[in-house]
Amino acid sequence: MSNEIEIGRGKRGRRAYSFDDVAVVPSRRTRDPQDVSVGWQIDAYYVDTPVLAAPMDSVMSPATAIRLGELGGIGVLDLEGLWTRYEDPEPLLQEIAELDGRDVTARMQEIYSRPIVPELITQRLQEIRAGGVTVAGKLSPQRTQEHWRTVVEAGVDLFVIRGTTVSAEHVSSTAEPLNLKRFIYELDVPVVVGGAGTYTAALHLMRTGAAGVLVGFGGGAAHTTRTSLGIHTPMATAVADVAAARRDYLDESGGRYVHVIADGGVGRSGDLVKAIACGADAVMLGSSLARAEEAPGRGWHWGSEAHHPQLPRGERVRVGTVGSLEQILHGPSDQPDGTVNLVGALRRAMATTGYSDLKEFQRVEVVVSPYTPNNNR
């Protein structure tokens, strides 16, 4: 049965669902939460929780990346952010937090116009390495060819290529684009790429040899992509579509498994639960971790799209502070709204529906929910 809807006589659109539109259904079995495993392994790297931190200056510094690693996740540092442009970015992070709303975008464009310093890329990654945790750094597709060698020589464990959207086939009349397949083939480091929002785009990214695909486009708390470009991928449908691409690529490749990582729209614990239920192996969290006391954004949140020099597609948003990084991930919680103890909520949801690990939980029954985003409790 087709789920296409007629928009007008000349156009049809496929019905897509966000995390707010779906709900997880209990089964005939329940478990104790302490008997549930939420561990996740990508390539040679095993972590206790399926959580990566988004490479945003409001979320990750070298210190918070180390702390997240100690708590069982993976912190991804933005290698085009303030930490690789300035020796000491703390005064600038404080300034951004204190800027008047009318001046934010223009001032951020000025701050981020300083060139990236390759020596600082090396220094920051070595700082994380010294913390004894998995080292992950992000470059955009536009900067990868310029800085990838510095990143690899600094000893990165996971190389993340993340943009608003990343395709396996970029066409340009002015410059030679990044050849993802050749680039990934020549690296000895696992590469995670994205975002992708469709089955076809994700399947092509998987064929490049990527270890993981980030799913999401324009759905983050600090994005304005939907209003500025008119482009958006509702996350429940996007994750399920990319999970189908993972399944088909597994057959096509003779058993090569590519991890699906939900990146965007995962603001609260219920969104994390539904991301895994729709087929994700892990989630990349931005605003959720920007609420931590240790977060560099000091209660504010923004991404690289917010200071684009020609067309900003994001903004600085107030997310507040709800607790320490440890409380946000593992509790205890004194908030009933899903902002604290995210991993504990995932454990309880898996236990309530009777599943013992993440792979099993991907098979849980999901229904289209009757609730609306403003009345979803």
PDB file of C-alpha atoms in Angstrom, residues 18-134:
ATOM      1  CA  SER A  18       9.355  12.246  13.150  1.00  0.00           C
ATOM      2  CA  PHE A  19      10.152  10.700  16.527  1.00  0.00           C
ATOM      3  CA  ASP A  20       7.169  12.594  17.941  1.00  0.00           C
ATOM      4  CA  ASP A  21       4.895  10.664  15.560  1.00  0.00           C
ATOM      5  CA  VAL A  22       5.813   7.158  16.720  1.00  0.00           C
ATOM      6  CA  ALA A  23       5.781   5.128  19.928  1.00  0.00           C
ATOM      7  CA  VAL A  24       7.333   1.867  21.108  1.00  0.00           C
ATOM      8  CA  VAL A  25       4.968  -0.963  22.112  1.00  0.00           C
ATOM      9  CA  PRO A  26       5.606  -3.413  24.992  1.00  0.00           C
ATOM     10  CA  SER A  27       5.671  -7.127  24.195  1.00  0.00           C
ATOM     11  CA  ARG A  28       4.791 -10.234  26.181  1.00  0.00           C
ATOM     12  CA  ARG A  29       8.099 -10.221  28.098  1.00  0.00           C
ATOM     13  CA  THR A  30       9.732  -7.799  30.550  1.00  0.00           C
ATOM     14  CA  ARG A  31      13.205  -7.772  32.125  1.00  0.00           C
ATOM     15  CA  ASP A  32      15.090  -6.144  34.968  1.00  0.00           C
ATOM     16  CA  PRO A  33      16.914  -3.001  33.764  1.00  0.00           C
ATOM     17  CA  GLN A  34      20.220  -4.230  35.248  1.00  0.00           C
ATOM     18  CA  ASP A  35      20.047  -7.259  32.938  1.00  0.00           C
ATOM     19  CA  VAL A  36      20.001  -5.088  29.803  1.00  0.00           C
ATOM     20  CA  SER A  37      23.155  -4.340  27.792  1.00  0.00           C
ATOM     21  CA  VAL A  38      23.469  -0.975  26.044  1.00  0.00           C
ATOM     22  CA  GLY A  39      27.089  -1.477  24.967  1.00  0.00           C
ATOM     23  CA  TRP A  40      28.089  -0.641  21.406  1.00  0.00           C
ATOM     24  CA  GLN A  41      31.106  -1.499  19.264  1.00  0.00           C
ATOM     25  CA  ILE A  42      32.169   0.205  16.047  1.00  0.00           C
ATOM     26  CA  ASP A  43      35.206  -1.282  14.374  1.00  0.00           C
ATOM     27  CA  ALA A  44      37.717  -2.077  17.161  1.00  0.00           C
ATOM     28  CA  TYR A  45      36.238   0.388  19.629  1.00  0.00           C
ATOM     29  CA  TYR A  46      33.794  -0.770  22.281  1.00  0.00           C
ATOM     30  CA  VAL A  47      31.937   1.691  24.503  1.00  0.00           C
ATOM     31  CA  ASP A  48      29.428   1.160  27.286  1.00  0.00           C
ATOM     32  CA  THR A  49      26.749   3.408  25.784  1.00  0.00           C
ATOM     33  CA  PRO A  50      25.611   4.014  22.171  1.00  0.00           C
ATOM     34  CA  VAL A  51      26.278   7.745  22.432  1.00  0.00           C
ATOM     35  CA  LEU A  52      28.519  10.040  20.413  1.00  0.00           C
ATOM     36  CA  ALA A  53      28.702  13.746  21.192  1.00  0.00           C
ATOM     37  CA  ALA A  54      28.025  16.048  18.270  1.00  0.00           C
ATOM     38  CA  PRO A  55      31.102  17.946  17.047  1.00  0.00           C
ATOM     39  CA  MET A  56      29.891  21.379  18.118  1.00  0.00           C
ATOM     40  CA  ASP A  57      31.776  23.985  20.127  1.00  0.00           C
ATOM     41  CA  SER A  58      28.830  24.366  22.486  1.00  0.00           C
ATOM     42  CA  VAL A  59      29.019  20.640  23.291  1.00  0.00           C
ATOM     43  CA  MET A  60      32.600  19.396  23.048  1.00  0.00           C
ATOM     44  CA  SER A  61      35.987  20.609  24.209  1.00  0.00           C
ATOM     45  CA  PRO A  62      38.992  18.313  24.673  1.00  0.00           C
ATOM     46  CA  ALA A  63      38.125  18.121  28.384  1.00  0.00           C
ATOM     47  CA  THR A  64      34.459  17.222  27.816  1.00  0.00           C
ATOM     48  CA  ALA A  65      35.458  14.668  25.164  1.00  0.00           C
ATOM     49  CA  ILE A  66      37.644  12.985  27.761  1.00  0.00           C
ATOM     50  CA  ARG A  67      34.884  13.112  30.358  1.00  0.00           C
ATOM     51  CA  LEU A  68      32.334  11.624  27.972  1.00  0.00           C
ATOM     52  CA  GLY A  69      34.773   8.840  27.157  1.00  0.00           C
ATOM     53  CA  GLU A  70      35.163   8.111  30.862  1.00  0.00           C
ATOM     54  CA  LEU A  71      31.363   7.886  31.121  1.00  0.00           C
ATOM     55  CA  GLY A  72      31.096   5.332  28.328  1.00  0.00           C
ATOM     56  CA  GLY A  73      30.512   7.396  25.190  1.00  0.00           C
ATOM     57  CA  ILE A  74      32.600   8.916  22.407  1.00  0.00           C
ATOM     58  CA  GLY A  75      33.207  12.649  22.180  1.00  0.00           C
ATOM     59  CA  VAL A  76      33.747  13.998  18.662  1.00  0.00           C
ATOM     60  CA  LEU A  77      35.719  17.248  18.528  1.00  0.00           C
ATOM     61  CA  ASP A  78      35.002  19.798  15.796  1.00  0.00           C
ATOM     62  CA  LEU A  79      38.398  20.196  14.126  1.00  0.00           C
ATOM     63  CA  GLU A  80      37.175  23.354  12.371  1.00  0.00           C
ATOM     64  CA  GLY A  81      35.921  24.980  15.563  1.00  0.00           C
ATOM     65  CA  LEU A  82      37.323  27.411  18.085  1.00  0.00           C
ATOM     66  CA  TRP A  83      39.659  24.814  19.606  1.00  0.00           C
ATOM     67  CA  THR A  84      41.654  24.613  16.370  1.00  0.00           C
ATOM     68  CA  ARG A  85      41.531  28.326  15.566  1.00  0.00           C
ATOM     69  CA  TYR A  86      42.543  29.794  18.931  1.00  0.00           C
ATOM     70  CA  GLU A  87      45.103  28.759  21.522  1.00  0.00           C
ATOM     71  CA  ASP A  88      42.665  29.713  24.295  1.00  0.00           C
ATOM     72  CA  PRO A  89      39.049  29.871  23.112  1.00  0.00           C
ATOM     73  CA  GLU A  90      37.514  30.172  26.573  1.00  0.00           C
ATOM     74  CA  PRO A  91      37.133  33.996  26.471  1.00  0.00           C
ATOM     75  CA  LEU A  92      35.405  33.713  23.099  1.00  0.00           C
ATOM     76  CA  LEU A  93      33.050  30.999  24.344  1.00  0.00           C
ATOM     77  CA  GLN A  94      32.165  33.306  27.228  1.00  0.00           C
ATOM     78  CA  GLU A  95      31.604  36.193  24.815  1.00  0.00           C
ATOM     79  CA  ILE A  96      29.308  34.116  22.592  1.00  0.00           C
ATOM     80  CA  ALA A  97      27.263  33.140  25.637  1.00  0.00           C
ATOM     81  CA  GLU A  98      26.875  36.804  26.613  1.00  0.00           C
ATOM     82  CA  LEU A  99      26.148  38.290  23.174  1.00  0.00           C
ATOM     83  CA  ASP A 100      22.966  40.240  22.633  1.00  0.00           C
ATOM     84  CA  GLY A 101      20.597  38.344  20.355  1.00  0.00           C
ATOM     85  CA  ARG A 102      20.778  40.956  17.615  1.00  0.00           C
ATOM     86  CA  ASP A 103      24.567  40.678  17.358  1.00  0.00           C
ATOM     87  CA  VAL A 104      25.080  36.921  17.612  1.00  0.00           C
ATOM     88  CA  THR A 105      25.320  35.814  13.975  1.00  0.00           C
ATOM     89  CA  ALA A 106      27.499  38.671  12.731  1.00  0.00           C
ATOM     90  CA  ARG A 107      29.913  38.390  15.667  1.00  0.00           C
ATOM     91  CA  MET A 108      30.149  34.606  15.336  1.00  0.00           C
ATOM     92  CA  GLN A 109      30.970  35.004  11.650  1.00  0.00           C
ATOM     93  CA  GLU A 110      33.851  37.260  12.681  1.00  0.00           C
ATOM     94  CA  ILE A 111      35.102  34.921  15.398  1.00  0.00           C
ATOM     95  CA  TYR A 112      35.058  31.866  13.139  1.00  0.00           C
ATOM     96  CA  SER A 113      36.757  33.669  10.231  1.00  0.00           C
ATOM     97  CA  ARG A 114      40.194  33.070  11.768  1.00  0.00           C
ATOM     98  CA  PRO A 115      42.077  30.334   9.856  1.00  0.00           C
ATOM     99  CA  ILE A 116      42.392  26.814  11.212  1.00  0.00           C
ATOM    100  CA  VAL A 117      45.836  26.120  12.668  1.00  0.00           C
ATOM    101  CA  PRO A 118      47.061  22.588  11.815  1.00  0.00           C
ATOM    102  CA  GLU A 119      49.291  22.499  14.897  1.00  0.00           C
ATOM    103  CA  LEU A 120      46.228  23.037  17.078  1.00  0.00           C
ATOM    104  CA  ILE A 121      44.479  20.081  15.428  1.00  0.00           C
ATOM    105  CA  THR A 122      47.407  17.931  16.496  1.00  0.00           C
ATOM    106  CA  GLN A 123      47.529  19.438  19.972  1.00  0.00           C
ATOM    107  CA  ARG A 124      43.809  18.977  20.700  1.00  0.00           C
ATOM    108  CA  LEU A 125      43.701  15.378  19.517  1.00  0.00           C
ATOM    109  CA  GLN A 126      46.800  14.574  21.552  1.00  0.00           C
ATOM    110  CA  GLU A 127      45.123  16.099  24.620  1.00  0.00           C
ATOM    111  CA  ILE A 128      42.217  13.688  24.176  1.00  0.00           C
ATOM    112  CA  ARG A 129      44.619  10.805  23.548  1.00  0.00           C
ATOM    113  CA  ALA A 130      46.353  11.587  26.842  1.00  0.00           C
ATOM    114  CA  GLY A 131      42.982  11.159  28.574  1.00  0.00           C
ATOM    115  CA  GLY A 132      42.980   7.476  27.651  1.00  0.00           C
ATOM    116  CA  VAL A 133      39.692   7.479  25.718  1.00  0.00           C
ATOM    117  CA  THR A 134      38.653   6.861  22.107  1.00  0.00           C
TER     118      THR A 134
END
